[in-house]
Amino acid sequence: MNADSRPPAPPATFDALLARLRAAAPRAAGGDARGAAPGERAVSADSPDAPLPGDHLDLRAVPPDADRVAVFTAAATAVGVTVHRAARQAWVPVVLAVLEKLGARRILLEAADHTAFRAAEAEALAAALRAAGREPLVRPDDDTLFDGVDAAVAGVTAALAETGTLVTATGPQTARGTSLVPPALVALVDPAQIVGDLLEYFADPRLGATLPANVNLITGPSKTADIEGVLVTGVHGPGHVHCVLC
Amino acid sequence: MSVADFREQLAAGTRAARVVAAVHQATWRKVAQREAALAALPHAGALRDRAAQIRAHVVAHLPDYLEQFVAQATARGAQVHFAPDADAAVRLITALAVQRGLRLAVKGKSMTSEEIHLNAALERAGLRVVETDLGEFIVQLDRDRPSHIITPIIHKDRRQVAEALVRELGCRYTEDPTELSLIARRHLREIFRRCDLGITGVNFAVAETGTLVLCTNEGNGRMCVSRPRVHVALLGIEKIIPRLVDLPVLLKLIARSSTGQALGAYTTLITGPKRPDDSDGPAELHIVLLDNGRSTILAGPHREVLRCIRCGACLNACPVYRNVGGHAYASVYPGPIGSVLSPLLDGPSHADLPRASSLCGACLEACPVKIDIPHLLVALRAEHRARRPLSRRIGLRLWAWAMQRPWLYRLGQRVLRRIVRDDGDGFARHGPGPLGLWTAGRDLRRPPARSFRELWHTELRDER
């Protein structure tokens, strides 16, 4: 583009845009070496589904034989998640102790079949909470969610070892607000749910076809460093995130 | 922006010592955090190569992936609109809101929405628009502009944040960042309860599944895409990536490059609106595909810039940005990437920005998708050579002429040594005669008492 020439009028429709981009593509692929990374395919006519160069590289952060629980625990702790270990049959007292420490009185329980926190676990926890004089809540309305919940207990669909990430997905049993609105989140994670890293998680070929409306990769508490770079947690999402491995 | 405007902005920027100190501290910290995060990342070099390759591939095959993205997003229930330019995007979004009777819009941090100046238009249409990212919220309270694409208030210190919150919200004065953040949290929480329109940008859009990806830290972005009944996502056409398997490559680099985190607190994948049996979430998802000059860039020789994932690493690494701050660029996108993008998106008004660089190469070294920003800056400078002031064209020609004649060059050195007076610190800020044109925008180092040639002839040669 010359400094004096006027830029061409923008394409008015999506089809016009595609036509302009297609017209530009061969020229771009031929004459302009800097636009293309080394090894890039030079033509645009081939299918978008064809493999990209570099697809074969194994760039995973966590080797398959690594102790994923240990890697996850270290990474989650580093980003501000408190990780607890519990025996399979003895997780209730651990969760109760966490909630006690948080000072939570009204606790949202969100059971989901695809997680380690199913209906049976929710019932067991609800009974224990009632016995301790606490108030378990299921599917609270908006006002209760915003003002009347001190903590949420839920499961996850997966966890990522490298980054200490908890993965939640929305669905008929799982709401967007659960891991977002209450000031504290307690997540039950089965160690078998821990995958190595993002690359391993997204390599699952079933993922694309089964994506729910929202998947959230939660890495530590809500945070900001907007004011002079000082780390502040609990801005809009939960300031306290606990993970109980059981 | 004219050269004079830039110079004025520059002077205003460098005068504000508080701003310079804040930006220096923040950018150096971010550089250290990025370097530490990448040093700890296994296969960091190979991941950068992959990321560059994926983004370059998308730029080269954009029409195919755009078509696939639109088909997939539509199949999953999103409504996709196309906006040729900023005006069209603003009209489209405003009409959407007005037709549905929406009153209260919450916004996630989006540079693309800054690019089209969306807020003012929505407000004229009668909506209340609230920025919900803490930094953007303060910018909005102060009627200011963001000065960094990731850290909007990098130019403000805690006192300025406190003053804004006290003045606008009537809260108690405090300079504690935690308390200040909680004051904003309480205020915005009520707004999140009542809002009916959420407006966000998009970090990545996956062609294979029609998925939008948002990378955030505070949780306000998640509020914006789960509380209101309508979500409008503003998507620059270049933000597409081919497949879900390409996403982790970019996710591994974006937070490390921008904030030094291995991953931001929230990475949200949005695939269509609320499903029929979901208990919460927006009933409508509108994706506004924005061209606004991007297709023109793609058709030209500088299309490499479209690889950019807006991580902000080049801003933090840039010695010019560090010293003048984001506002001096007087464009939506500041820093090295802004000096390339803004002239290409906005045309002649930003044609001088490519000169706001020492071409040191720190931006290229920092870029996770390996955009050769220095090369692009030089190319853009060459395109606008005709715009150089006559005085500089004559001056540079004289310089080149003298450089080819050693005797004349030596004579020039001697003359300069006589006439350039520094301010006591080795730098001259007011050059004599025509040199004053040069020093109006730059500090000139006082020539040394003896040139290297002179040293060589008298001392150094004997020491061989």
XYZ file of C-alpha atoms in Angstrom:
710
model
C 0.000 0.000 0.000
C 1.362 3.359 -1.021
C 1.108 6.204 1.445
C -0.924 8.265 -0.963
C -3.290 5.616 -2.233
C -6.639 5.195 -0.552
C -7.268 1.815 1.048
C -9.798 -0.266 -0.862
C -13.365 -0.234 0.445
C -13.978 -3.014 2.965
C -15.842 -6.076 1.697
C -19.502 -5.478 2.518
C -20.570 -9.070 3.149
C -19.031 -12.229 4.549
C -18.991 -13.773 1.071
C -17.225 -10.712 -0.306
C -14.707 -11.028 2.526
C -14.022 -14.669 1.662
C -13.645 -13.744 -2.012
C -11.159 -11.012 -1.181
C -9.172 -13.282 1.130
C -9.122 -16.032 -1.508
C -7.931 -13.562 -4.106
C -5.142 -12.474 -1.774
C -4.035 -15.960 -0.784
C -2.083 -17.115 -3.876
C -0.176 -13.846 -4.021
C 0.609 -14.100 -0.351
C 1.756 -17.685 -0.610
C 3.953 -17.010 -3.624
C 5.763 -13.743 -3.202
C 5.912 -13.064 0.490
C 8.308 -15.297 2.362
C 8.032 -13.494 5.679
C 4.311 -14.177 6.076
C 4.907 -17.884 6.034
C 6.707 -19.784 8.765
C 9.264 -22.401 7.741
C 7.577 -25.601 6.661
C 4.216 -23.992 6.105
C 2.036 -25.397 3.373
C 2.247 -23.127 0.383
C -1.216 -23.614 -1.081
C -4.605 -22.872 0.410
C -6.690 -25.258 -1.673
C -5.976 -28.271 0.506
C -8.378 -29.387 3.174
C -8.268 -27.611 6.523
C -8.362 -31.035 8.155
C -5.006 -32.107 6.759
C -2.222 -32.476 9.345
C -0.053 -29.453 10.051
C 3.735 -29.674 10.071
C 4.903 -30.326 13.590
C 1.815 -32.321 14.552
C 4.036 -35.317 15.238
C 6.177 -33.515 17.832
C 5.710 -34.588 21.432
C 5.880 -31.348 23.400
C 4.096 -32.544 26.534
C 5.363 -31.094 29.783
C 4.765 -34.147 31.950
C 6.252 -37.482 30.856
C 3.803 -40.416 30.876
C 5.662 -42.155 33.706
C 5.739 -39.104 36.005
C 3.891 -39.064 39.324
C 0.951 -36.937 38.246
C -0.466 -36.512 41.707
C 2.845 -35.072 42.890
C 3.207 -32.783 39.863
C -0.408 -31.620 40.206
C -0.066 -30.997 43.926
C 3.073 -28.909 43.506
C 1.642 -26.854 40.620
C -1.750 -26.292 42.258
C -0.070 -25.229 45.494
C 2.115 -22.804 43.545
C -0.925 -21.039 42.054
C -2.680 -20.736 45.413
C -4.823 -23.865 45.586
C -4.777 -25.735 48.904
C -4.487 -29.450 48.141
C -5.622 -32.105 50.619
C -5.245 -35.871 50.395
C -7.972 -38.116 51.727
C -8.533 -41.831 51.754
C -11.315 -43.013 49.448
C -13.744 -43.659 52.316
C -12.619 -40.795 54.550
C -13.047 -37.678 52.459
C -16.112 -36.332 54.331
C -14.228 -35.299 57.478
C -11.530 -33.687 55.313
C -14.095 -31.601 53.425
C -15.844 -30.719 56.701
C -12.559 -29.516 58.151
C -11.872 -27.388 55.057
C -15.339 -25.808 55.262
C -14.886 -25.245 58.979
C -11.618 -23.463 58.353
C -13.301 -21.306 55.698
C -16.006 -20.425 58.221
C -18.630 -21.562 55.720
C -22.129 -22.016 57.075
C -24.234 -22.222 53.916
C -22.707 -24.593 51.426
C -23.737 -25.206 47.829
C -23.438 -28.869 46.846
C -23.341 -29.629 43.137
C -23.362 -33.329 42.394
C -22.741 -34.548 38.838
C -22.543 -38.079 37.463
C -19.408 -37.464 35.427
C -17.383 -36.278 38.437
C -16.064 -37.699 41.703
C -18.847 -35.805 43.507
C -22.018 -37.711 42.591
C -25.452 -37.878 44.220
C -24.290 -40.417 46.808
C -21.316 -38.270 47.840
C -23.526 -35.167 48.006
C -26.018 -36.966 50.252
C -23.278 -38.157 52.577
C -21.806 -34.653 52.812
C -25.240 -33.036 53.272
C -25.991 -35.335 56.196
C -22.637 -34.577 57.801
C -23.128 -30.833 57.292
C -26.570 -30.914 58.886
C -25.203 -32.878 61.803
C -22.561 -30.163 62.223
C -25.213 -27.454 62.203
C -24.410 -26.246 58.679
C -26.824 -25.646 55.834
C -26.361 -27.628 52.605
C -27.966 -26.016 49.515
C -28.807 -27.555 46.161
C -29.612 -25.485 43.055
C -30.005 -22.165 44.871
C -31.824 -19.276 43.204
C -29.877 -16.225 42.049
C -30.274 -14.175 45.222
C -29.143 -17.064 47.384
C -26.227 -17.787 45.066
C -24.987 -14.197 45.282
C -25.688 -13.483 48.953
C -26.439 -16.708 50.718
C -23.639 -19.134 49.830
C -20.304 -19.203 51.637
C -18.714 -22.023 49.649
C -19.436 -24.474 46.845
C -18.466 -28.139 46.795
C -18.311 -29.783 43.372
C -16.450 -32.310 41.275
C -14.416 -31.745 38.132
C -14.255 -33.386 34.709
C -10.469 -33.478 34.712
C -7.400 -31.916 36.297
C -4.119 -30.890 34.660
C -0.905 -31.762 36.480
C 1.504 -29.280 34.847
C -0.505 -26.210 35.745
C -2.525 -27.392 38.763
C -5.706 -26.755 36.769
C -9.248 -27.929 37.577
C -11.516 -28.498 34.575
C -15.261 -28.013 34.938
C -17.943 -28.358 32.281
C -21.509 -27.060 32.203
C -24.442 -29.364 31.707
C -27.820 -30.370 33.119
C -26.256 -30.944 36.547
C -23.552 -28.297 36.543
C -24.101 -24.529 36.446
C -21.733 -21.768 35.339
C -22.179 -19.958 38.629
C -21.089 -22.763 40.959
C -17.342 -22.381 40.528
C -17.625 -18.616 40.012
C -20.011 -16.775 42.324
C -19.446 -18.178 45.860
C -16.326 -16.862 47.632
C -14.821 -20.338 48.055
C -14.635 -23.485 45.928
C -13.916 -26.966 47.247
C -13.302 -29.431 44.404
C -13.297 -33.189 44.801
C -10.820 -34.791 42.428
C -10.187 -38.466 41.787
C -6.416 -38.878 41.182
C -7.322 -40.928 38.090
C -8.800 -37.728 36.592
C -5.420 -36.014 36.495
C -3.899 -35.767 33.011
C -0.411 -34.453 32.319
C -0.974 -31.096 30.683
C -3.026 -29.049 28.234
C -1.612 -30.925 25.238
C -2.687 -34.251 26.696
C -6.132 -32.934 27.641
C -6.882 -31.478 24.210
C -5.493 -34.539 22.402
C -8.593 -36.522 23.453
C -10.349 -37.155 20.105
C -13.787 -37.311 21.778
C -13.503 -33.810 23.174
C -14.612 -31.875 20.080
C -17.827 -33.790 19.559
C -18.827 -33.654 23.219
C -18.034 -30.028 24.091
C -20.674 -28.562 26.392
C -21.622 -24.868 26.175
C -18.884 -23.951 28.659
C -15.670 -25.615 29.717
C -13.679 -23.774 32.359
C -10.038 -24.433 33.061
C -9.643 -23.062 36.572
C -6.076 -22.395 37.671
C -6.013 -21.076 41.208
C -8.176 -18.426 42.819
C -9.578 -15.402 40.988
C -6.813 -12.826 40.872
C -5.642 -9.440 39.636
C -2.386 -7.525 39.666
C -3.822 -4.408 38.029
C -2.883 -2.095 40.910
C 0.897 -1.659 40.913
C 1.388 -5.341 40.188
C 0.305 -6.325 43.702
C -1.381 -9.731 43.634
C -4.935 -9.619 44.979
C -7.083 -12.765 45.093
C -10.853 -13.130 45.082
C -11.744 -10.278 42.757
C -14.913 -11.625 41.139
C -14.490 -15.376 41.346
C -13.623 -17.412 44.443
C -10.673 -16.160 46.472
C -10.230 -19.562 48.096
C -9.830 -22.756 46.088
C -9.362 -26.103 47.818
C -8.826 -29.424 46.129
C -9.494 -32.686 47.938
C -7.842 -35.655 46.221
C -9.712 -38.804 47.119
C -1.281 11.903 14.428
C 1.299 14.352 13.141
C 4.934 14.435 14.144
C 4.198 17.490 16.258
C 1.383 15.691 18.059
C 3.589 12.722 18.745
C 6.283 15.013 20.092
C 3.755 16.732 22.315
C 2.458 13.411 23.632
C 6.022 12.306 24.149
C 6.859 15.408 26.132
C 3.713 15.073 28.234
C 4.461 11.402 28.778
C 8.054 11.851 29.832
C 7.244 14.850 32.029
C 4.973 12.803 34.211
C 7.687 11.276 36.376
C 5.173 9.220 38.304
C 3.973 7.607 35.111
C 7.487 6.816 33.959
C 8.399 5.279 37.306
C 5.234 3.166 37.364
C 5.693 1.935 33.810
C 9.401 1.206 34.317
C 8.771 -0.852 37.405
C 5.861 -2.767 35.910
C 7.486 -3.552 32.571
C 10.771 -4.736 34.099
C 8.820 -6.942 36.489
C 6.802 -8.390 33.627
C 9.939 -9.047 31.577
C 11.465 -10.974 34.486
C 8.234 -12.913 35.058
C 7.960 -13.854 31.382
C 11.560 -14.995 31.218
C 11.208 -17.104 34.361
C 7.972 -18.687 33.137
C 9.425 -19.589 29.748
C 12.632 -20.903 31.297
C 10.512 -23.312 33.344
C 8.471 -24.481 30.347
C 9.603 -27.777 28.807
C 10.069 -27.517 25.002
C 9.606 -23.723 25.106
C 11.537 -23.165 21.883
C 9.691 -25.858 19.975
C 6.359 -24.593 21.308
C 7.150 -21.102 20.021
C 8.008 -22.551 16.633
C 4.699 -24.446 16.634
C 2.741 -21.390 17.724
C 4.309 -19.263 14.991
C 3.610 -22.004 12.474
C -0.029 -22.401 13.504
C -0.699 -18.664 13.375
C 1.122 -18.231 10.056
C -0.820 -21.167 8.668
C -4.112 -19.576 9.706
C -3.170 -16.270 8.114
C -2.322 -18.076 4.879
C -5.533 -20.107 4.899
C -7.890 -17.706 6.594
C -10.890 -17.967 4.225
C -11.081 -21.752 4.635
C -10.917 -21.580 8.408
C -13.323 -18.653 8.638
C -15.875 -20.553 6.611
C -15.424 -23.625 8.780
C -15.673 -21.561 11.971
C -18.898 -19.877 10.891
C -20.475 -23.182 9.873
C -19.521 -24.846 13.159
C -20.509 -21.958 15.420
C -23.851 -21.668 13.638
C -24.452 -25.403 13.937
C -23.927 -25.110 17.695
C -26.513 -22.379 18.034
C -24.485 -19.167 17.830
C -25.630 -16.327 15.568
C -22.708 -15.074 13.509
C -22.673 -11.561 12.049
C -20.135 -9.890 9.812
C -19.011 -6.296 10.318
C -16.890 -4.819 7.507
C -15.734 -1.906 9.658
C -15.963 -0.305 13.071
C -19.122 1.667 12.264
C -20.904 -1.425 11.028
C -19.926 -3.376 14.150
C -21.110 -0.611 16.440
C -24.408 -0.252 14.555
C -24.928 -3.999 14.610
C -24.326 -4.409 18.330
C -26.354 -1.324 19.224
C -29.284 -2.542 17.127
C -29.089 -5.971 18.754
C -29.276 -4.396 22.199
C -32.028 -1.917 21.378
C -34.240 -4.476 19.615
C -34.118 -6.720 22.658
C -34.713 -3.919 25.136
C -31.385 -4.532 26.897
C -30.439 -1.872 29.449
C -27.309 -2.811 31.356
C -24.220 -4.048 29.539
C -21.221 -5.557 31.309
C -17.966 -5.719 29.413
C -14.969 -7.953 29.671
C -11.605 -6.450 28.737
C -11.477 -6.237 24.951
C -8.984 -4.258 22.888
C -11.123 -4.939 19.822
C -14.018 -3.081 21.450
C -11.644 -0.178 22.128
C -10.696 -0.303 18.466
C -14.320 0.275 17.373
C -15.185 2.745 20.193
C -18.225 0.745 21.207
C -19.081 2.168 24.628
C -19.964 5.675 23.533
C -22.349 4.394 20.852
C -24.141 2.064 23.266
C -24.475 4.865 25.781
C -25.954 7.158 23.148
C -28.517 4.416 22.497
C -29.544 4.580 26.154
C -27.670 1.611 27.595
C -25.530 1.731 30.677
C -22.150 0.171 29.893
C -19.900 -0.990 32.708
C -16.308 -2.121 32.231
C -15.766 -4.966 34.688
C -12.054 -5.740 34.457
C -10.567 -3.911 37.443
C -8.119 -1.913 35.343
C -10.699 -1.045 32.688
C -13.196 -0.133 35.430
C -10.742 2.443 36.798
C -10.040 3.696 33.264
C -13.787 4.161 32.773
C -14.229 5.969 36.120
C -11.387 8.333 35.198
C -12.640 8.795 31.593
C -9.094 7.785 30.704
C -7.754 5.403 28.058
C -5.944 2.094 28.639
C -2.184 2.482 28.164
C -1.304 -1.216 27.881
C -3.207 -3.992 26.138
C -2.993 -6.348 29.128
C -2.539 -3.987 32.083
C -4.783 -1.007 31.254
C -3.739 1.094 34.259
C -0.024 0.368 34.142
C 0.354 4.179 34.135
C -1.515 4.684 37.413
C -0.343 4.128 40.953
C -2.465 3.100 43.919
C -3.158 6.695 44.948
C -4.731 7.453 41.595
C -6.860 4.299 41.831
C -7.927 5.278 45.346
C -8.819 8.801 44.240
C -10.969 7.479 41.379
C -12.883 5.060 43.602
C -13.453 7.621 46.367
C -14.589 10.276 43.891
C -16.923 8.054 41.861
C -18.205 5.526 44.387
C -17.997 7.574 47.573
C -16.081 4.900 49.424
C -13.605 5.307 52.282
C -10.072 6.305 51.211
C -7.530 3.508 51.309
C -4.330 2.801 49.401
C -4.341 -0.917 50.092
C -4.631 -2.766 46.748
C -6.618 -5.600 48.345
C -9.153 -3.221 49.869
C -9.359 -1.218 46.656
C -10.051 -4.399 44.686
C -12.750 -5.446 47.154
C -14.461 -2.064 46.857
C -14.636 -2.587 43.096
C -15.799 -6.180 43.622
C -18.716 -5.136 45.826
C -19.810 -2.449 43.386
C -19.581 -4.700 40.331
C -21.270 -7.658 41.998
C -24.570 -5.802 42.133
C -24.152 -4.982 38.465
C -23.459 -8.618 37.578
C -26.750 -9.549 39.283
C -28.791 -7.167 37.188
C -27.009 -7.036 33.817
C -28.748 -8.279 30.676
C -26.005 -7.920 28.047
C -22.450 -9.232 28.208
C -19.853 -8.002 25.722
C -16.430 -9.616 25.436
C -13.571 -9.980 23.044
C -12.147 -13.359 22.086
C -8.596 -14.689 22.515
C -8.926 -17.635 20.149
C -11.731 -19.037 18.002
C -11.501 -22.710 17.057
C -12.628 -23.365 13.468
C -13.073 -27.095 14.010
C -15.747 -26.703 16.707
C -16.950 -23.083 16.515
C -15.600 -22.565 20.034
C -14.648 -19.182 21.507
C -11.781 -19.118 24.009
C -11.402 -16.429 26.668
C -8.282 -16.119 28.821
C -8.921 -14.149 32.019
C -7.803 -13.844 35.618
C -10.361 -11.964 37.684
C -13.518 -13.872 36.858
C -15.269 -10.829 35.437
C -15.036 -12.318 31.960
C -16.783 -15.458 33.171
C -19.468 -13.299 34.807
C -19.988 -11.506 31.473
C -20.532 -14.784 29.617
C -22.710 -16.484 32.214
C -24.914 -13.857 33.901
C -26.595 -11.830 31.104
C -29.224 -13.302 28.827
C -27.375 -12.113 25.730
C -23.637 -12.527 25.078
C -22.046 -10.590 22.234
C -18.518 -11.683 21.362
C -16.481 -9.335 19.200
C -14.050 -11.364 17.124
C -11.333 -9.989 14.850
C -11.281 -12.275 11.794
C -7.615 -13.163 12.389
C -8.168 -14.740 15.821
C -9.083 -18.126 14.329
C -7.072 -21.256 15.040
C -7.661 -24.468 13.102
C -8.299 -27.195 15.655
C -8.768 -27.928 19.356
C -5.350 -29.640 19.357
C -3.768 -26.331 18.317
C -5.243 -24.526 21.320
C -2.904 -25.944 24.015
C 0.172 -24.809 22.051
C -1.033 -21.213 22.201
C -2.416 -21.490 25.734
C 0.983 -22.642 26.948
C 2.514 -19.427 25.640
C -0.064 -16.662 26.008
C -0.173 -16.345 29.806
C 3.541 -17.001 30.189
C 4.256 -14.253 27.674
C 1.837 -11.703 29.052
C 1.847 -12.157 32.835
C 4.408 -14.873 33.515
C 1.677 -17.284 34.639
C 1.723 -20.867 33.381
C -1.990 -20.386 32.696
C -4.390 -17.593 33.625
C -6.874 -18.278 36.416
C -9.691 -18.877 33.935
C -9.565 -20.291 30.449
C -13.159 -20.453 29.225
C -14.259 -22.409 26.154
C -17.644 -21.253 24.897
C -19.387 -23.461 22.361
C -22.790 -22.040 21.524
C -25.323 -20.424 23.890
C -26.932 -22.041 26.947
C -28.192 -25.513 26.090
C -31.892 -26.277 26.707
C -31.178 -28.200 29.917
C -28.445 -25.882 31.250
C -29.536 -24.101 34.422
C -27.768 -20.808 33.693
C -26.020 -18.975 30.870
C -26.962 -16.640 28.014
C -29.880 -17.741 25.862
C -28.361 -15.939 22.884
C -24.775 -15.937 21.688
C -23.928 -13.447 18.957
C -20.497 -13.517 17.360
C -19.574 -10.330 15.513
C -16.790 -11.045 13.016
C -14.869 -7.813 12.557
C -12.786 -7.021 9.488
C -12.046 -3.300 9.981
C -8.974 -3.312 7.749
C -7.715 -6.806 8.482
C -8.509 -8.198 5.025
C -6.578 -5.281 3.533
C -3.584 -6.128 5.728
C -3.848 -9.761 4.697
C -3.782 -8.816 1.036
C -0.665 -6.690 1.534
C 2.984 -7.389 2.337
C 2.667 -6.956 6.129
C 0.215 -9.768 6.795
C 2.643 -11.385 9.257
C 1.311 -8.920 11.857
C -2.019 -10.786 11.807
C -0.365 -13.651 13.689
C -0.453 -11.488 16.821
C -2.233 -13.001 19.838
C -2.219 -9.713 21.831
C -0.143 -10.976 24.745
C 1.566 -7.629 25.337
C 5.057 -9.128 25.709
C 6.515 -6.741 23.108
C 5.214 -3.721 25.031
C 6.935 -4.862 28.219
C 10.183 -5.608 26.381
C 10.329 -2.328 24.465
C 12.693 0.372 25.784
C 10.664 3.040 23.980
C 7.347 1.907 25.473
C 8.988 1.721 28.881
C 10.068 5.335 28.703
C 7.158 7.044 26.996
C 4.225 4.934 28.229
C 1.263 3.739 26.185
C -0.566 7.035 25.840
C 2.286 8.639 23.886
C 1.406 6.391 20.951
C -2.056 7.982 20.812
C -3.455 4.808 19.299
C -5.592 1.967 20.637
C -2.739 -0.500 20.264
C 0.463 0.948 21.760
C 3.993 -0.420 21.843
C 5.891 -2.172 19.046
C 2.918 -4.173 17.791
C 0.788 -1.030 17.871
C 3.387 0.806 15.817
C 2.833 -1.799 13.118
C -0.917 -2.401 13.540
C -2.145 1.145 13.986
C -0.757 2.574 10.721
C -2.114 -0.473 8.885
C -5.566 -0.342 10.513
C -5.963 3.402 10.782
C -3.933 4.621 7.837
C -2.183 7.964 7.545
C -3.054 9.265 11.008
C -0.571 6.820 12.556
C 1.990 6.779 9.753
C 4.701 8.166 12.056
C 4.413 5.430 14.688
C 6.878 3.033 12.997
C 9.535 5.609 13.876
C 8.822 5.191 17.600
C 11.366 2.400 17.844
C 15.106 2.026 18.170
C 14.887 -1.267 16.234
C 16.712 -3.000 19.069
C 14.866 -6.255 18.409
C 13.633 -6.897 21.962
C 10.059 -7.190 20.637
C 10.972 -9.962 18.191
C 12.801 -11.820 20.927
C 9.751 -11.570 23.219
C 7.083 -12.437 20.658
C 5.603 -15.921 21.280
C 4.577 -16.217 17.622
C 7.852 -14.775 16.312
C 6.491 -11.765 14.448
C 9.462 -9.920 12.975
C 8.302 -6.542 14.268
C 11.608 -4.686 13.561
C 11.469 -5.831 9.947
C 7.845 -4.698 9.628
C 8.695 -1.333 11.196
C 11.493 -0.758 8.702
C 9.210 -1.736 5.829
C 6.508 0.659 7.024
C 9.048 3.456 7.434
C 10.165 2.940 3.856
C 6.577 3.169 2.638
C 6.179 6.505 4.299
C 9.550 7.977 3.397
C 7.790 10.680 1.438
C 6.197 11.849 4.661
C 9.516 12.752 6.261
C 9.855 16.474 6.885
C 11.927 18.236 4.261
C 14.483 19.337 6.855
C 15.165 15.761 7.841
C 15.370 14.574 4.257
C 17.962 17.261 3.519
C 19.800 16.549 6.768
C 20.012 12.815 6.149
C 21.173 13.363 2.594
C 23.936 15.666 3.791
C 24.893 13.087 6.382
C 25.133 10.349 3.765
C 27.173 12.621 1.505
C 29.625 13.455 4.301
C 29.923 9.831 5.381
C 31.395 9.035 1.972
C 34.124 11.696 2.347
C 36.349 10.953 5.369
C 37.939 14.411 5.437
C 34.556 16.076 5.432
C 33.248 13.687 8.087
C 36.258 14.469 10.325
C 35.678 18.160 9.825
C 32.004 17.696 10.727
C 32.958 15.881 13.912
C 35.218 18.728 14.962
C 32.569 21.310 14.267
C 29.936 19.352 16.178
C 32.260 18.980 19.135
C 32.559 22.741 19.276
C 28.946 23.667 18.910
C 27.014 20.968 20.792
C 26.558 21.998 24.437
C 25.186 19.391 26.799
C 23.097 19.938 29.927
C 25.874 18.748 32.234
C 24.870 15.086 31.948
C 26.387 14.341 28.569
C 23.134 14.936 26.651
C 22.209 17.966 24.584
C 18.509 18.776 24.483
C 18.706 21.995 22.502
C 20.954 21.601 19.482
C 22.214 24.736 17.725
C 20.822 25.822 14.356
C 19.229 23.086 12.244
C 20.285 20.502 14.843
C 17.514 21.942 16.999
C 15.007 20.202 14.715
C 16.613 16.877 15.614
C 16.861 17.511 19.352
C 13.265 18.720 19.557
C 12.250 15.065 19.768
C 15.491 13.420 20.907
C 18.384 13.868 23.277
C 21.717 14.063 21.482
C 24.739 12.594 23.196
C 27.525 15.146 23.355
C 30.334 14.069 20.991
C 33.348 12.683 22.937
C 36.438 14.868 23.283
C 38.320 12.613 20.901
C 36.958 10.364 18.210
C 37.925 6.717 17.909
C 40.075 7.536 14.890
C 42.007 10.099 16.879
C 42.458 7.678 19.781
C 43.658 5.052 17.363
C 46.274 7.268 15.833
C 47.667 8.617 19.097
C 47.396 5.767 21.608
C 45.724 2.549 20.636
C 47.890 1.704 17.690
C 51.001 1.700 19.892
C 49.469 -0.799 22.257
C 49.157 -3.490 19.663
